[in-house]
Amino acid sequence: MSKVTEYFGSKVFNDAVMRERLPKETYKAIQRTIKDGKRLDSETATVVASVMKDWAVENGATHFTHWFQPMTGVTAEKHDSFISPAADGRAIMEFSGKELIKGEPDASSFPSGGLRATFEARGYTAWDATSYAFIKEDVLCIPTVFISYSGEALDQKTALLRSMEAINKQSLRVLRLFGNTEARSVKSNVGPEQEYFLITREMFDRRKDLIYTGRTLYGARPPKGQELDDHYFGTIKARVADFMKEVDTELWKMGVLSKTEHNEVAPAQHEVACIYNTSNISCDHNQITMEVLQKVAKKHGLVCLLHEKPFAGVNGSGKHNNWSISTDTGMNLLEPGDTPYENAQFLLFLCAVIKAVDEYQDLLRISVSSAANDNRLGGNEAPPAIMSMFIGSDLSEILEAIEKDESFDSREKDVIKVGVHTIPKFSKDATDRNRTSPFAFTGNKFEFRMPGSNVSLSCANTVINTAVAQVLMEFADELEGAEDFEKSLHELIQKTYREHKRIIFNGDGYDDSWVKEAESRGLLNLKNTPEALPHLLDPKNIKLYETHGVYSETELKARYHVLMENYCKVLNIEALTMLDMANKDILPAMSKYTTVLAQACTEKSIVAANIDRVYEKETLRKLTATMTAMYKQSRKLEKDLLDAKSITDITALGNFYKDVILQDMKELRIPADEMEMIASSEYWPYPSYGEMLFSVR
Ligand code: ADP
Ligand code: MG
């Protein structure tokens, strides 16, 4: 393989390729589209399409697809070949401007939450020219948005792009107040850290629950888990290293900047982090990353588990979302500056994020809600799903001093005045980091740690961008009319901090006492998806999204429906899988094993009447009693699933799945896990947790 620098981005129709291949005028036009969001005219599109097709064909592509992210979270593609019949019976490769900009997939089966009646089932895809086209396995993939006939968002990207525009607009207003006339645009950036598990294909194939649901629904705790912490950052096994190397190579070819790979806390758990990029590009790249992880794993005889909680009792997988905003002139707006003025600007943006996170806690929580992530967040063994922020002790002290009109350092007499005094330099000490905070300031960016490993990051970033845009808008409204800018600025920071500092918590977010403390501060604790989702339709949230043109009320209602329905469907599949495993595998296997034990008792008694049969007898007794309990519980689950069928209201159904079905499932698991602990492994129908977690050697 040639040098990395040579093959990096070799499958991307990126700026370098465009500059080299497009006529000058076309290149300029496309730049205007990318940088300033100017609409692409059909002549330019025709030229771009033709050049793009030639490039793709030269690089082995035979098909193209409009690559989009429906509300289900995964990516969707429908391949069309470039082939077109020629008059002489041969074929030519064709791709028109129209095909590039707009697609019309027959996509009536994607969830729309009622946005499309069946008679108008058409959805349209439209090219997002700000995210480069790329080749994936001989298919030219064109990143697109997916909208309904009447323009409503049916995907994840549309809202993200709209939210990026909102934060761009409001950030620029604030920057102008600080005398910045150079910046022409402000972008939000994302750097994702993706966690996942690797197990062998052989183990995976023997677990129906992993195959159907992505997580284990039964499984006793292994003798060794993560208690020794010997896996975290440990030596990477040769087989895993080979896998990671190939993942990197594939990602680099597609221009994805994967940077670090390491082992995570749990056995078999790993992480790949990519260098940050513009939000929509990073979100696209993360979708590609997840796909590449799974494909490459398969080639190596492995399976990559992206589920948020594949194994109960073992750490789950998340996806840290590192977020910042920066200008086209390269200024990171979350980077503390050197001069009083720069510092004042930084503090204002910092306060905007603080207020945004506090006021829209519910939306941030919703952006990471799913049946799967509920197992990892707010569940029994997981950290509470309470939103809070970590800003570190230095920044807290500075803001406290400003709020109280005190000096920062007791040796100094001066009280801190924003924009007048140089705020003391605070350290960016990495040890100061709080690993348990769901929303942590890490020097020049925020790290949102609640997203699950399997979600599209578009949702979380849409919320962050829109919420911060809203607060910046309020700030700009207030400051634009100020008579004394510095005074107003100082007061605004004071007031914002005072009103929203309840969201700041620099302590241990995993500690039980935090739940009580958070409650007394009036912070939300939305424990699960059905509890969180209804807040999506709170008037304040509808207003937020409508103000910035990110979602209409209709779109939000549709989204609510899709998300709640998805929750119910996931639990339904899990429940059916549990029943299938109980009825067809576990109970029959235990029936067989207990027969063997009974036979052993009889045969031993033939040898001598008083021979010890304690093990056989007691195990037999315990197993039979547990089998009965399991059988009864499976009947109950079956009955409750039938009851669910008669519930038509989606909110009621969601709550029924949470309160009844999920509890039934928990109850059903208990006897199974008990039996696994005492039954002979020869008779247990599935690989154990230990076998799976330590399968890659
Ligand atoms: P960690 O200790 O959490 O691994 P790193 O500094 O390595 O922290 O960064 C983690 C992620 O944060 C990477 O994806 C990195 O690209 C991203 N990141 C760094 N700076 C920024 C920034 N200004 N905006 C957004 N993401 C960033
Ligand atoms: Mg991190």
mmCIF file of N, CA, C and O in Angstrom, residues 524-611:
data_model
loop_
_atom_site.group_PDB
_atom_site.id
_atom_site.type_symbol
_atom_site.label_atom_id
_atom_site.label_comp_id
_atom_site.label_asym_id
_atom_site.label_seq_id
_atom_site.Cartn_x
_atom_site.Cartn_y
_atom_site.Cartn_z
ATOM 1 N N LEU A 524 -34.122 18.760 35.584
ATOM 2 C CA LEU A 524 -34.950 17.644 35.133
ATOM 3 C C LEU A 524 -34.212 16.322 35.284
ATOM 4 O O LEU A 524 -32.996 16.267 35.129
ATOM 5 N N ASN A 525 -34.961 15.279 35.602
ATOM 6 C CA ASN A 525 -34.383 13.942 35.601
ATOM 7 C C ASN A 525 -35.341 13.051 34.813
ATOM 8 O O ASN A 525 -36.219 12.420 35.384
ATOM 9 N N LEU A 526 -35.181 13.070 33.507
ATOM 10 C CA LEU A 526 -36.085 12.315 32.632
ATOM 11 C C LEU A 526 -35.484 10.937 32.429
ATOM 12 O O LEU A 526 -34.528 10.759 31.683
ATOM 13 N N LYS A 527 -36.053 9.976 33.152
ATOM 14 C CA LYS A 527 -35.393 8.677 33.300
ATOM 15 C C LYS A 527 -35.388 7.814 32.050
ATOM 16 O O LYS A 527 -34.528 6.971 31.881
ATOM 17 N N ASN A 528 -36.379 7.983 31.205
ATOM 18 C CA ASN A 528 -36.442 7.097 30.043
ATOM 19 C C ASN A 528 -37.111 7.801 28.872
ATOM 20 O O ASN A 528 -37.609 8.918 29.009
ATOM 21 N N THR A 529 -37.131 7.124 27.750
ATOM 22 C CA THR A 529 -37.627 7.729 26.510
ATOM 23 C C THR A 529 -39.094 8.178 26.602
ATOM 24 O O THR A 529 -39.380 9.323 26.279
ATOM 25 N N PRO A 530 -40.018 7.322 27.054
ATOM 26 C CA PRO A 530 -41.412 7.793 27.109
ATOM 27 C C PRO A 530 -41.600 8.989 28.055
ATOM 28 O O PRO A 530 -42.497 9.792 27.858
ATOM 29 N N GLU A 531 -40.735 9.112 29.059
ATOM 30 C CA GLU A 531 -40.831 10.264 29.947
ATOM 31 C C GLU A 531 -40.272 11.516 29.280
ATOM 32 O O GLU A 531 -40.756 12.625 29.496
ATOM 33 N N ALA A 532 -39.241 11.336 28.503
ATOM 34 C CA ALA A 532 -38.563 12.494 27.897
ATOM 35 C C ALA A 532 -39.285 13.024 26.657
ATOM 36 O O ALA A 532 -39.468 14.236 26.501
ATOM 37 N N LEU A 533 -39.694 12.107 25.787
ATOM 38 C CA LEU A 533 -40.199 12.519 24.464
ATOM 39 C C LEU A 533 -41.324 13.558 24.452
ATOM 40 O O LEU A 533 -41.290 14.474 23.632
ATOM 41 N N PRO A 534 -42.329 13.447 25.349
ATOM 42 C CA PRO A 534 -43.422 14.426 25.261
ATOM 43 C C PRO A 534 -42.951 15.884 25.350
ATOM 44 O O PRO A 534 -43.600 16.782 24.830
ATOM 45 N N HIS A 535 -41.797 16.118 25.976
ATOM 46 C CA HIS A 535 -41.294 17.490 26.071
ATOM 47 C C HIS A 535 -40.954 18.096 24.708
ATOM 48 O O HIS A 535 -40.821 19.303 24.582
ATOM 49 N N LEU A 536 -40.796 17.232 23.732
ATOM 50 C CA LEU A 536 -40.506 17.730 22.381
ATOM 51 C C LEU A 536 -41.587 18.703 21.927
ATOM 52 O O LEU A 536 -41.330 19.637 21.183
ATOM 53 N N LEU A 537 -42.809 18.463 22.417
ATOM 54 C CA LEU A 537 -43.931 19.276 21.958
ATOM 55 C C LEU A 537 -44.329 20.355 22.971
ATOM 56 O O LEU A 537 -45.393 20.965 22.853
ATOM 57 N N ASP A 538 -43.458 20.606 23.964
ATOM 58 C CA ASP A 538 -43.719 21.717 24.883
ATOM 59 C C ASP A 538 -43.723 23.022 24.089
ATOM 60 O O ASP A 538 -42.884 23.204 23.197
ATOM 61 N N PRO A 539 -44.647 23.929 24.434
ATOM 62 C CA PRO A 539 -44.734 25.187 23.668
ATOM 63 C C PRO A 539 -43.389 25.911 23.529
ATOM 64 O O PRO A 539 -43.061 26.418 22.460
ATOM 65 N N LYS A 540 -42.582 25.935 24.583
ATOM 66 C CA LYS A 540 -41.312 26.665 24.491
ATOM 67 C C LYS A 540 -40.380 26.035 23.446
ATOM 68 O O LYS A 540 -39.614 26.723 22.781
ATOM 69 N N ASN A 541 -40.482 24.719 23.310
ATOM 70 C CA ASN A 541 -39.607 24.042 22.352
ATOM 71 C C ASN A 541 -40.093 24.206 20.912
ATOM 72 O O ASN A 541 -39.302 24.383 19.993
ATOM 73 N N ILE A 542 -41.404 24.156 20.750
ATOM 74 C CA ILE A 542 -41.954 24.401 19.416
ATOM 75 C C ILE A 542 -41.570 25.819 18.978
ATOM 76 O O ILE A 542 -41.120 26.047 17.857
ATOM 77 N N LYS A 543 -41.689 26.733 19.935
ATOM 78 C CA LYS A 543 -41.361 28.132 19.622
ATOM 79 C C LYS A 543 -39.883 28.255 19.216
ATOM 80 O O LYS A 543 -39.541 28.932 18.251
ATOM 81 N N LEU A 544 -39.026 27.606 19.966
ATOM 82 C CA LEU A 544 -37.591 27.656 19.657
ATOM 83 C C LEU A 544 -37.334 27.233 18.216
ATOM 84 O O LEU A 544 -36.688 27.936 17.433
ATOM 85 N N TYR A 545 -37.844 26.059 17.872
ATOM 86 C CA TYR A 545 -37.563 25.512 16.548
ATOM 87 C C TYR A 545 -38.209 26.339 15.437
ATOM 88 O O TYR A 545 -37.629 26.505 14.367
ATOM 89 N N GLU A 546 -39.409 26.845 15.717
ATOM 90 C CA GLU A 546 -40.065 27.638 14.675
ATOM 91 C C GLU A 546 -39.362 28.983 14.481
ATOM 92 O O GLU A 546 -39.201 29.446 13.355
ATOM 93 N N THR A 547 -38.924 29.587 15.591
ATOM 94 C CA THR A 547 -38.223 30.874 15.501
ATOM 95 C C THR A 547 -37.034 30.783 14.551
ATOM 96 O O THR A 547 -36.772 31.691 13.773
ATOM 97 N N HIS A 548 -36.310 29.674 14.624
ATOM 98 C CA HIS A 548 -35.087 29.567 13.824
ATOM 99 C C HIS A 548 -35.280 28.745 12.550
ATOM 100 O O HIS A 548 -34.305 28.408 11.879
ATOM 101 N N GLY A 549 -36.527 28.436 12.273
ATOM 102 C CA GLY A 549 -36.814 27.716 11.032
ATOM 103 C C GLY A 549 -36.192 26.341 10.965
ATOM 104 O O GLY A 549 -35.845 25.845 9.887
ATOM 105 N N VAL A 550 -36.019 25.720 12.114
ATOM 106 C CA VAL A 550 -35.356 24.407 12.126
ATOM 107 C C VAL A 550 -36.375 23.273 11.957
ATOM 108 O O VAL A 550 -36.181 22.355 11.166
ATOM 109 N N TYR A 551 -37.469 23.345 12.705
ATOM 110 C CA TYR A 551 -38.578 22.409 12.536
ATOM 111 C C TYR A 551 -39.874 23.210 12.631
ATOM 112 O O TYR A 551 -39.978 24.118 13.469
ATOM 113 N N SER A 552 -40.849 22.829 11.852
ATOM 114 C CA SER A 552 -42.180 23.390 12.032
ATOM 115 C C SER A 552 -42.895 22.528 13.064
ATOM 116 O O SER A 552 -42.428 21.424 13.390
ATOM 117 N N GLU A 553 -44.017 23.015 13.554
ATOM 118 C CA GLU A 553 -44.768 22.232 14.528
ATOM 119 C C GLU A 553 -45.180 20.887 13.920
ATOM 120 O O GLU A 553 -45.118 19.844 14.575
ATOM 121 N N THR A 554 -45.571 20.932 12.655
ATOM 122 C CA THR A 554 -45.954 19.692 11.968
ATOM 123 C C THR A 554 -44.788 18.697 11.961
ATOM 124 O O THR A 554 -44.963 17.509 12.222
ATOM 125 N N GLU A 555 -43.606 19.207 11.651
ATOM 126 C CA GLU A 555 -42.434 18.324 11.611
ATOM 127 C C GLU A 555 -42.141 17.742 12.989
ATOM 128 O O GLU A 555 -41.761 16.574 13.125
ATOM 129 N N LEU A 556 -42.313 18.558 14.018
ATOM 130 C CA LEU A 556 -42.040 18.069 15.375
ATOM 131 C C LEU A 556 -43.026 16.984 15.783
ATOM 132 O O LEU A 556 -42.648 15.985 16.388
ATOM 133 N N LYS A 557 -44.287 17.210 15.439
ATOM 134 C CA LYS A 557 -45.298 16.202 15.781
ATOM 135 C C LYS A 557 -44.980 14.879 15.081
ATOM 136 O O LYS A 557 -45.111 13.806 15.664
ATOM 137 N N ALA A 558 -44.565 14.994 13.830
ATOM 138 C CA ALA A 558 -44.206 13.797 13.073
ATOM 139 C C ALA A 558 -43.029 13.089 13.735
ATOM 140 O O ALA A 558 -43.017 11.864 13.890
ATOM 141 N N ARG A 559 -42.053 13.871 14.152
ATOM 142 C CA ARG A 559 -40.869 13.303 14.767
ATOM 143 C C ARG A 559 -41.213 12.605 16.092
ATOM 144 O O ARG A 559 -40.705 11.545 16.416
ATOM 145 N N TYR A 560 -42.073 13.251 16.841
ATOM 146 C CA TYR A 560 -42.512 12.655 18.108
ATOM 147 C C TYR A 560 -43.101 11.266 17.839
ATOM 148 O O TYR A 560 -42.775 10.282 18.499
ATOM 149 N N HIS A 561 -43.945 11.224 16.841
ATOM 150 C CA HIS A 561 -44.601 9.970 16.505
ATOM 151 C C HIS A 561 -43.588 8.901 16.097
ATOM 152 O O HIS A 561 -43.634 7.762 16.576
ATOM 153 N N VAL A 562 -42.671 9.291 15.230
ATOM 154 C CA VAL A 562 -41.665 8.333 14.751
ATOM 155 C C VAL A 562 -40.819 7.811 15.908
ATOM 156 O O VAL A 562 -40.560 6.610 16.024
ATOM 157 N N LEU A 563 -40.394 8.721 16.787
ATOM 158 C CA LEU A 563 -39.505 8.315 17.877
ATOM 159 C C LEU A 563 -40.217 7.394 18.870
ATOM 160 O O LEU A 563 -39.662 6.391 19.311
ATOM 161 N N MET A 564 -41.464 7.742 19.214
ATOM 162 C CA MET A 564 -42.196 6.917 20.174
ATOM 163 C C MET A 564 -42.520 5.558 19.555
ATOM 164 O O MET A 564 -42.420 4.521 20.213
ATOM 165 N N GLU A 565 -42.886 5.588 18.303
ATOM 166 C CA GLU A 565 -43.210 4.340 17.623
ATOM 167 C C GLU A 565 -41.987 3.431 17.562
ATOM 168 O O GLU A 565 -42.057 2.224 17.782
ATOM 169 N N ASN A 566 -40.845 4.047 17.290
ATOM 170 C CA ASN A 566 -39.609 3.285 17.217
ATOM 171 C C ASN A 566 -39.305 2.627 18.570
ATOM 172 O O ASN A 566 -38.887 1.470 18.634
ATOM 173 N N TYR A 567 -39.528 3.381 19.632
ATOM 174 C CA TYR A 567 -39.320 2.843 20.981
ATOM 175 C C TYR A 567 -40.158 1.574 21.179
ATOM 176 O O TYR A 567 -39.662 0.537 21.620
ATOM 177 N N CYS A 568 -41.431 1.657 20.821
ATOM 178 C CA CYS A 568 -42.330 0.507 20.996
ATOM 179 C C CYS A 568 -41.897 -0.673 20.131
ATOM 180 O O CYS A 568 -41.899 -1.820 20.577
ATOM 181 N N LYS A 569 -41.518 -0.366 18.901
ATOM 182 C CA LYS A 569 -41.130 -1.449 17.987
ATOM 183 C C LYS A 569 -39.897 -2.183 18.493
ATOM 184 O O LYS A 569 -39.827 -3.411 18.435
ATOM 185 N N VAL A 570 -38.929 -1.422 18.980
ATOM 186 C CA VAL A 570 -37.699 -2.045 19.468
ATOM 187 C C VAL A 570 -38.016 -2.973 20.640
ATOM 188 O O VAL A 570 -37.572 -4.122 20.681
ATOM 189 N N LEU A 571 -38.822 -2.475 21.586
ATOM 190 C CA LEU A 571 -39.158 -3.320 22.733
ATOM 191 C C LEU A 571 -39.979 -4.532 22.310
ATOM 192 O O LEU A 571 -39.839 -5.619 22.872
ATOM 193 N N ASN A 572 -40.820 -4.353 21.308
ATOM 194 C CA ASN A 572 -41.620 -5.471 20.842
ATOM 195 C C ASN A 572 -40.729 -6.574 20.265
ATOM 196 O O ASN A 572 -40.905 -7.754 20.570
ATOM 197 N N ILE A 573 -39.761 -6.173 19.463
ATOM 198 C CA ILE A 573 -38.841 -7.160 18.887
ATOM 199 C C ILE A 573 -38.047 -7.846 20.000
ATOM 200 O O ILE A 573 -37.868 -9.069 20.002
ATOM 201 N N GLU A 574 -37.602 -7.057 20.967
ATOM 202 C CA GLU A 574 -36.830 -7.648 22.072
ATOM 203 C C GLU A 574 -37.682 -8.665 22.852
ATOM 204 O O GLU A 574 -37.208 -9.754 23.188
ATOM 205 N N ALA A 575 -38.936 -8.289 23.110
ATOM 206 C CA ALA A 575 -39.811 -9.186 23.877
ATOM 207 C C ALA A 575 -40.045 -10.489 23.112
ATOM 208 O O ALA A 575 -39.961 -11.583 23.683
ATOM 209 N N LEU A 576 -40.315 -10.359 21.815
ATOM 210 C CA LEU A 576 -40.553 -11.568 21.015
ATOM 211 C C LEU A 576 -39.309 -12.444 20.956
ATOM 212 O O LEU A 576 -39.390 -13.670 21.000
ATOM 213 N N THR A 577 -38.151 -11.811 20.879
ATOM 214 C CA THR A 577 -36.911 -12.575 20.846
ATOM 215 C C THR A 577 -36.703 -13.319 22.162
ATOM 216 O O THR A 577 -36.303 -14.485 22.181
ATOM 217 N N MET A 578 -37.009 -12.641 23.255
ATOM 218 C CA MET A 578 -36.867 -13.303 24.563
ATOM 219 C C MET A 578 -37.775 -14.522 24.654
ATOM 220 O O MET A 578 -37.378 -15.570 25.157
ATOM 221 N N LEU A 579 -38.998 -14.371 24.162
ATOM 222 C CA LEU A 579 -39.940 -15.497 24.207
ATOM 223 C C LEU A 579 -39.439 -16.643 23.349
ATOM 224 O O LEU A 579 -39.474 -17.807 23.751
ATOM 225 N N ASP A 580 -38.976 -16.293 22.177
ATOM 226 C CA ASP A 580 -38.456 -17.306 21.264
ATOM 227 C C ASP A 580 -37.310 -18.085 21.929
ATOM 228 O O ASP A 580 -37.264 -19.314 21.882
ATOM 229 N N MET A 581 -36.415 -17.350 22.550
ATOM 230 C CA MET A 581 -35.267 -17.996 23.192
ATOM 231 C C MET A 581 -35.710 -18.856 24.377
ATOM 232 O O MET A 581 -35.192 -19.951 24.597
ATOM 233 N N ALA A 582 -36.680 -18.342 25.128
ATOM 234 C CA ALA A 582 -37.156 -19.089 26.298
ATOM 235 C C ALA A 582 -37.841 -20.376 25.862
ATOM 236 O O ALA A 582 -37.527 -21.464 26.346
ATOM 237 N N ASN A 583 -38.773 -20.234 24.918
ATOM 238 C CA ASN A 583 -39.600 -21.385 24.533
ATOM 239 C C ASN A 583 -38.863 -22.414 23.699
ATOM 240 O O ASN A 583 -39.093 -23.611 23.831
ATOM 241 N N LYS A 584 -37.999 -21.909 22.807
ATOM 242 C CA LYS A 584 -37.398 -22.863 21.868
ATOM 243 C C LYS A 584 -36.030 -23.358 22.298
ATOM 244 O O LYS A 584 -35.596 -24.404 21.835
ATOM 245 N N ASP A 585 -35.338 -22.592 23.109
ATOM 246 C CA ASP A 585 -33.977 -23.004 23.466
ATOM 247 C C ASP A 585 -33.770 -23.262 24.962
ATOM 248 O O ASP A 585 -33.368 -24.346 25.349
ATOM 249 N N ILE A 586 -34.069 -22.243 25.761
ATOM 250 C CA ILE A 586 -33.664 -22.343 27.167
ATOM 251 C C ILE A 586 -34.475 -23.409 27.919
ATOM 252 O O ILE A 586 -33.897 -24.328 28.519
ATOM 253 N N LEU A 587 -35.800 -23.309 27.845
ATOM 254 C CA LEU A 587 -36.608 -24.291 28.584
ATOM 255 C C LEU A 587 -36.402 -25.717 28.064
ATOM 256 O O LEU A 587 -36.186 -26.637 28.875
ATOM 257 N N PRO A 588 -36.409 -25.936 26.731
ATOM 258 C CA PRO A 588 -36.121 -27.297 26.262
ATOM 259 C C PRO A 588 -34.748 -27.798 26.713
ATOM 260 O O PRO A 588 -34.606 -28.957 27.123
ATOM 261 N N ALA A 589 -33.746 -26.928 26.678
ATOM 262 C CA ALA A 589 -32.400 -27.362 27.078
ATOM 263 C C ALA A 589 -32.388 -27.744 28.550
ATOM 264 O O ALA A 589 -31.786 -28.749 28.945
ATOM 265 N N MET A 590 -33.073 -26.948 29.378
ATOM 266 C CA MET A 590 -33.096 -27.242 30.814
ATOM 267 C C MET A 590 -33.932 -28.485 31.112
ATOM 268 O O MET A 590 -33.643 -29.230 32.048
ATOM 269 N N SER A 591 -34.956 -28.695 30.282
ATOM 270 C CA SER A 591 -35.749 -29.901 30.445
ATOM 271 C C SER A 591 -34.859 -31.128 30.221
ATOM 272 O O SER A 591 -34.884 -32.099 30.978
ATOM 273 N N LYS A 592 -34.038 -31.017 29.176
ATOM 274 C CA LYS A 592 -33.118 -32.113 28.876
ATOM 275 C C LYS A 592 -32.119 -32.312 30.007
ATOM 276 O O LYS A 592 -31.863 -33.432 30.459
ATOM 277 N N TYR A 593 -31.572 -31.209 30.462
ATOM 278 C CA TYR A 593 -30.537 -31.316 31.486
ATOM 279 C C TYR A 593 -31.093 -31.877 32.804
ATOM 280 O O TYR A 593 -30.456 -32.703 33.453
ATOM 281 N N THR A 594 -32.322 -31.439 33.148
ATOM 282 C CA THR A 594 -32.904 -31.961 34.393
ATOM 283 C C THR A 594 -33.205 -33.457 34.259
ATOM 284 O O THR A 594 -33.098 -34.207 35.223
ATOM 285 N N THR A 595 -33.549 -33.875 33.051
ATOM 286 C CA THR A 595 -33.753 -35.310 32.829
ATOM 287 C C THR A 595 -32.448 -36.074 33.058
ATOM 288 O O THR A 595 -32.441 -37.140 33.685
ATOM 289 N N VAL A 596 -31.375 -35.514 32.586
ATOM 290 C CA VAL A 596 -30.070 -36.146 32.789
ATOM 291 C C VAL A 596 -29.769 -36.251 34.285
ATOM 292 O O VAL A 596 -29.297 -37.281 34.772
ATOM 293 N N LEU A 597 -30.078 -35.186 35.013
ATOM 294 C CA LEU A 597 -29.845 -35.207 36.460
ATOM 295 C C LEU A 597 -30.726 -36.271 37.135
ATOM 296 O O LEU A 597 -30.256 -37.020 38.006
ATOM 297 N N ALA A 598 -31.985 -36.320 36.701
ATOM 298 C CA ALA A 598 -32.912 -37.304 37.282
ATOM 299 C C ALA A 598 -32.427 -38.716 37.003
ATOM 300 O O ALA A 598 -32.431 -39.583 37.890
ATOM 301 N N GLN A 599 -31.970 -38.912 35.772
ATOM 302 C CA GLN A 599 -31.439 -40.241 35.416
ATOM 303 C C GLN A 599 -30.240 -40.584 36.277
ATOM 304 O O GLN A 599 -30.092 -41.708 36.763
ATOM 305 N N ALA A 600 -29.381 -39.601 36.476
ATOM 306 C CA ALA A 600 -28.188 -39.833 37.292
ATOM 307 C C ALA A 600 -28.588 -40.257 38.699
ATOM 308 O O ALA A 600 -27.987 -41.167 39.285
ATOM 309 N N CYS A 601 -29.634 -39.602 39.243
ATOM 310 C CA CYS A 601 -30.117 -39.964 40.580
ATOM 311 C C CYS A 601 -30.559 -41.428 40.606
ATOM 312 O O CYS A 601 -30.161 -42.201 41.483
ATOM 313 N N THR A 602 -31.392 -41.780 39.627
ATOM 314 C CA THR A 602 -31.897 -43.145 39.574
ATOM 315 C C THR A 602 -30.752 -44.131 39.435
ATOM 316 O O THR A 602 -30.675 -45.122 40.168
ATOM 317 N N GLU A 603 -29.853 -43.855 38.494
ATOM 318 C CA GLU A 603 -28.776 -44.814 38.251
ATOM 319 C C GLU A 603 -27.875 -44.972 39.458
ATOM 320 O O GLU A 603 -27.433 -46.068 39.793
ATOM 321 N N LYS A 604 -27.619 -43.853 40.130
ATOM 322 C CA LYS A 604 -26.793 -43.947 41.333
ATOM 323 C C LYS A 604 -27.485 -44.771 42.423
ATOM 324 O O LYS A 604 -26.837 -45.526 43.144
ATOM 325 N N SER A 605 -28.807 -44.591 42.527
ATOM 326 C CA SER A 605 -29.524 -45.317 43.585
ATOM 327 C C SER A 605 -29.531 -46.807 43.317
ATOM 328 O O SER A 605 -29.661 -47.621 44.227
ATOM 329 N N ILE A 606 -29.373 -47.155 42.032
ATOM 330 C CA ILE A 606 -29.288 -48.581 41.712
ATOM 331 C C ILE A 606 -27.981 -49.149 42.239
ATOM 332 O O ILE A 606 -27.920 -50.247 42.766
ATOM 333 N N VAL A 607 -26.912 -48.347 42.131
ATOM 334 C CA VAL A 607 -25.608 -48.796 42.623
ATOM 335 C C VAL A 607 -25.665 -49.035 44.136
ATOM 336 O O VAL A 607 -25.259 -50.063 44.634
ATOM 337 N N ALA A 608 -26.186 -48.050 44.840
ATOM 338 C CA ALA A 608 -26.347 -48.208 46.289
ATOM 339 C C ALA A 608 -27.411 -47.249 46.760
ATOM 340 O O ALA A 608 -27.388 -46.079 46.397
ATOM 341 N N ALA A 609 -28.342 -47.734 47.556
ATOM 342 C CA ALA A 609 -29.490 -46.921 47.948
ATOM 343 C C ALA A 609 -29.091 -45.656 48.689
ATOM 344 O O ALA A 609 -29.697 -44.609 48.533
ATOM 345 N N ASN A 610 -28.030 -45.763 49.520
ATOM 346 C CA ASN A 610 -27.702 -44.604 50.337
ATOM 347 C C ASN A 610 -26.568 -43.742 49.765
ATOM 348 O O ASN A 610 -25.988 -42.941 50.453
ATOM 349 N N ILE A 611 -26.252 -43.913 48.473
ATOM 350 C CA ILE A 611 -25.161 -43.132 47.879
ATOM 351 C C ILE A 611 -25.565 -41.654 47.791
ATOM 352 O O ILE A 611 -26.733 -41.335 47.575
#
